[in-house]
mmCIF file of C-alpha atoms in Angstrom:
data_model
loop_
_atom_site.group_PDB
_atom_site.id
_atom_site.type_symbol
_atom_site.label_atom_id
_atom_site.label_comp_id
_atom_site.label_asym_id
_atom_site.label_seq_id
_atom_site.Cartn_x
_atom_site.Cartn_y
_atom_site.Cartn_z
ATOM 1 C CA UNK A 2 226.330 26.137 132.131
ATOM 2 C CA UNK A 3 223.160 26.966 134.021
ATOM 3 C CA UNK A 4 220.654 29.126 132.169
ATOM 4 C CA UNK A 5 220.243 32.259 134.292
ATOM 5 C CA UNK A 6 218.223 34.327 131.796
ATOM 6 C CA UNK A 7 215.248 35.921 133.595
ATOM 7 C CA UNK A 8 216.735 34.904 136.955
ATOM 8 C CA UNK A 9 217.809 37.298 139.717
ATOM 9 C CA UNK A 10 221.437 37.471 140.847
ATOM 10 C CA UNK A 11 221.872 38.580 144.462
ATOM 11 C CA UNK A 12 225.332 40.099 144.747
ATOM 12 C CA UNK A 13 227.422 40.184 147.914
ATOM 13 C CA UNK A 14 227.035 43.986 148.104
ATOM 14 C CA UNK A 15 223.238 43.564 148.371
ATOM 15 C CA UNK A 16 222.436 44.688 144.842
ATOM 16 C CA UNK A 17 220.102 42.578 142.738
ATOM 17 C CA UNK A 18 220.291 42.156 138.966
ATOM 18 C CA UNK A 19 217.894 40.523 136.531
ATOM 19 C CA UNK A 20 219.779 38.601 133.831
ATOM 20 C CA UNK A 21 218.583 39.600 130.356
ATOM 21 C CA UNK A 22 221.106 37.598 128.325
ATOM 22 C CA UNK A 23 224.133 35.415 128.934
ATOM 23 C CA UNK A 24 227.160 34.000 127.166
ATOM 24 C CA UNK A 25 229.890 31.484 127.915
ATOM 25 C CA UNK A 26 233.377 32.544 126.825
ATOM 26 C CA UNK A 27 236.812 31.160 127.723
ATOM 27 C CA UNK A 28 235.495 29.133 130.639
ATOM 28 C CA UNK A 29 233.463 31.909 132.280
ATOM 29 C CA UNK A 30 229.827 32.964 132.246
ATOM 30 C CA UNK A 31 228.978 36.527 131.275
ATOM 31 C CA UNK A 32 225.663 38.258 131.856
ATOM 32 C CA UNK A 33 223.948 41.346 130.488
ATOM 33 C CA UNK A 34 221.805 42.410 133.433
ATOM 34 C CA UNK A 35 219.645 45.231 134.735
ATOM 35 C CA UNK A 36 219.614 46.312 138.359
ATOM 36 C CA UNK A 37 216.283 45.830 140.108
ATOM 37 C CA UNK A 38 214.785 47.433 143.181
ATOM 38 C CA UNK A 39 215.246 45.851 146.612
ATOM 39 C CA UNK A 40 211.624 44.669 146.638
ATOM 40 C CA UNK A 41 212.189 43.081 143.175
ATOM 41 C CA UNK A 42 209.100 44.862 141.829
ATOM 42 C CA UNK A 43 210.762 47.156 139.278
ATOM 43 C CA UNK A 44 213.881 47.583 137.162
ATOM 44 C CA UNK A 45 216.177 50.605 137.284
ATOM 45 C CA UNK A 46 218.034 52.302 134.442
ATOM 46 C CA UNK A 47 221.357 50.712 135.484
ATOM 47 C CA UNK A 48 222.645 47.990 133.156
ATOM 48 C CA UNK A 49 225.829 45.958 133.685
ATOM 49 C CA UNK A 50 227.960 43.346 132.004
ATOM 50 C CA UNK A 51 228.802 40.856 134.738
ATOM 51 C CA UNK A 52 231.321 38.026 134.796
ATOM 52 C CA UNK A 53 230.950 34.857 136.856
ATOM 53 C CA UNK A 54 234.139 33.004 137.789
ATOM 54 C CA UNK A 55 234.948 30.028 139.977
ATOM 55 C CA UNK A 56 237.768 30.884 142.383
ATOM 56 C CA UNK A 57 238.829 28.276 144.950
ATOM 57 C CA UNK A 58 235.472 26.550 144.535
ATOM 58 C CA UNK A 59 233.503 29.751 145.173
ATOM 59 C CA UNK A 60 231.429 31.651 142.624
ATOM 60 C CA UNK A 61 232.522 35.264 142.216
ATOM 61 C CA UNK A 62 230.453 37.746 140.177
ATOM 62 C CA UNK A 63 232.036 41.039 139.185
ATOM 63 C CA UNK A 64 231.486 43.870 136.726
ATOM 64 C CA UNK A 65 233.376 43.552 133.446
ATOM 65 C CA UNK A 66 235.888 46.436 133.271
ATOM 66 C CA UNK A 67 238.134 45.546 130.300
ATOM 67 C CA UNK A 68 237.125 47.758 127.313
ATOM 68 C CA UNK A 69 237.962 45.058 124.750
ATOM 69 C CA UNK A 70 235.870 42.484 126.594
ATOM 70 C CA UNK A 71 233.006 44.976 126.965
ATOM 71 C CA UNK A 72 233.034 45.593 123.208
ATOM 72 C CA UNK A 73 233.101 41.873 122.416
ATOM 73 C CA UNK A 74 230.297 41.077 124.856
ATOM 74 C CA UNK A 75 228.184 44.052 123.777
ATOM 75 C CA UNK A 76 228.226 42.769 120.213
ATOM 76 C CA UNK A 77 227.553 39.178 121.238
ATOM 77 C CA UNK A 78 224.895 39.844 123.878
ATOM 78 C CA UNK A 79 222.952 42.568 122.060
ATOM 79 C CA UNK A 80 219.447 41.647 120.889
ATOM 80 C CA UNK A 81 219.268 40.296 117.351
ATOM 81 C CA UNK A 82 216.853 41.835 114.861
#
């Protein structure tokens, strides 16, 4: 598993996200990320839980939609006090 914390993910749709935290669960990488501006100079107020999968040898990154998975990841990826 490659450490992508503090790295920028460039998605196919042109959006860019800065990875704040990541987890590996059931063979897939998950990221808690914040959307950044096109010039990569600032963050926005849009946060996402993203999932990275390997499909036919290609890396696919998508938004996590399953409510149970969102709850699990939110607990796991939230900052510790």
